[in-house]
Amino acid sequence: MMVRYAGRAVGRVQGVGFRAFVEGAARDMGFTGWVKNMPDGSVTMEVQGVEADFPALKARIAAGNDWIEVTELMWEPCSCVPEETSFTIRR
């Protein structure tokens, strides 16, 4: 079953390659969607993919890497976008 979630990440998530990290993780796991920096220093995203794979993607994003530190990560379900075929970084 396909699902889509809107997410918001807070912490050291801008200027550290977080958007590219999310894009890579999502693409590696077969998710579509987008990720975008926000003026308040947070990063928002929407990810769409197989429901059973979503917990692993959430964990990967929350864990970050040596430069990224996610201190808060919130998710809300939203409507799927059937025609979406890729994952993009929005400016």
GROMACS .gro file of C-alpha atoms in nm:
model
   91
    1MET     CA    1   0.000   0.000   0.000
    2MET     CA    2   0.130   0.346  -0.096
    3VAL     CA    3   0.139   0.622   0.165
    4ARG     CA    4   0.255   0.983   0.173
    5TYR     CA    5   0.377   1.178   0.474
    6ALA     CA    6   0.460   1.543   0.526
    7GLY     CA    7   0.759   1.588   0.753
    8ARG     CA    8   0.938   1.869   0.932
    9ALA     CA    9   1.293   1.837   1.066
   10VAL     CA   10   1.449   2.070   1.323
   11GLY     CA   11   1.810   2.084   1.443
   12ARG     CA   12   2.134   2.118   1.250
   13VAL     CA   13   1.958   2.056   0.918
   14GLN     CA   14   2.057   2.352   0.699
   15GLY     CA   15   2.401   2.411   0.553
   16VAL     CA   16   2.506   2.052   0.623
   17GLY     CA   17   2.377   1.866   0.315
   18PHE     CA   18   2.057   1.749   0.480
   19ARG     CA   19   1.838   1.798   0.172
   20ALA     CA   20   2.076   1.591  -0.041
   21PHE     CA   21   2.092   1.332   0.238
   22VAL     CA   22   1.711   1.303   0.245
   23GLU     CA   23   1.696   1.290  -0.134
   24GLY     CA   24   1.954   1.011  -0.146
   25ALA     CA   25   1.787   0.808   0.127
   26ALA     CA   26   1.444   0.845  -0.032
   27ARG     CA   27   1.567   0.750  -0.379
   28ASP     CA   28   1.767   0.454  -0.244
   29MET     CA   29   1.451   0.322  -0.081
   30GLY     CA   30   1.220   0.387  -0.377
   31PHE     CA   31   1.036   0.690  -0.239
   32THR     CA   32   0.919   0.991  -0.437
   33GLY     CA   33   0.850   1.342  -0.308
   34TRP     CA   34   1.045   1.656  -0.230
   35VAL     CA   35   1.250   1.834   0.039
   36LYS     CA   36   1.289   2.208   0.102
   37ASN     CA   37   1.469   2.448   0.341
   38MET     CA   38   1.241   2.682   0.531
   39PRO     CA   39   1.313   3.042   0.642
   40ASP     CA   40   1.290   2.944   1.012
   41GLY     CA   41   1.585   2.702   0.980
   42SER     CA   42   1.376   2.387   0.960
   43VAL     CA   43   1.343   2.157   0.660
   44THR     CA   44   1.010   2.034   0.527
   45MET     CA   45   0.951   1.736   0.304
   46GLU     CA   46   0.689   1.506   0.160
   47VAL     CA   47   0.775   1.142   0.099
   48GLN     CA   48   0.564   0.883  -0.080
   49GLY     CA   49   0.623   0.511  -0.105
   50VAL     CA   50   0.542   0.166   0.024
   51GLU     CA   51   0.394   0.182   0.374
   52ALA     CA   52   0.608  -0.108   0.504
   53ASP     CA   53   0.928   0.080   0.407
   54PHE     CA   54   0.836   0.409   0.574
   55PRO     CA   55   0.959   0.325   0.928
   56ALA     CA   56   1.308   0.250   0.793
   57LEU     CA   57   1.315   0.578   0.597
   58LYS     CA   58   1.202   0.772   0.907
   59ALA     CA   59   1.479   0.612   1.113
   60ARG     CA   60   1.743   0.686   0.848
   61ILE     CA   61   1.641   1.052   0.826
   62ALA     CA   62   1.627   1.088   1.205
   63ALA     CA   63   1.974   0.935   1.246
   64GLY     CA   64   2.138   1.179   1.002
   65ASN     CA   65   2.516   1.155   0.966
   66ASP     CA   66   2.831   1.315   1.110
   67TRP     CA   67   2.722   1.668   1.009
   68ILE     CA   68   2.346   1.642   1.048
   69GLU     CA   69   2.177   1.651   1.389
   70VAL     CA   70   1.800   1.611   1.381
   71THR     CA   71   1.661   1.713   1.720
   72GLU     CA   72   1.295   1.696   1.624
   73LEU     CA   73   1.123   1.513   1.338
   74MET     CA   74   0.747   1.528   1.298
   75TRP     CA   75   0.533   1.343   1.042
   76GLU     CA   76   0.170   1.373   0.935
   77PRO     CA   77  -0.009   1.162   0.675
   78CYS     CA   78  -0.121   1.343   0.361
   79SER     CA   79  -0.278   1.257   0.026
   80CYS     CA   80  -0.077   1.055  -0.225
   81VAL     CA   81   0.023   1.212  -0.557
   82PRO     CA   82  -0.025   0.925  -0.806
   83GLU     CA   83   0.149   1.098  -1.098
   84GLU     CA   84   0.470   1.171  -0.903
   85THR     CA   85   0.770   0.976  -1.034
   86SER     CA   86   1.082   1.122  -0.867
   87PHE     CA   87   1.225   1.284  -0.555
   88THR     CA   88   1.342   1.645  -0.587
   89ILE     CA   89   1.511   1.918  -0.387
   90ARG     CA   90   1.302   2.233  -0.393
   91ARG     CA   91   1.460   2.575  -0.367
   0.00000   0.00000   0.00000
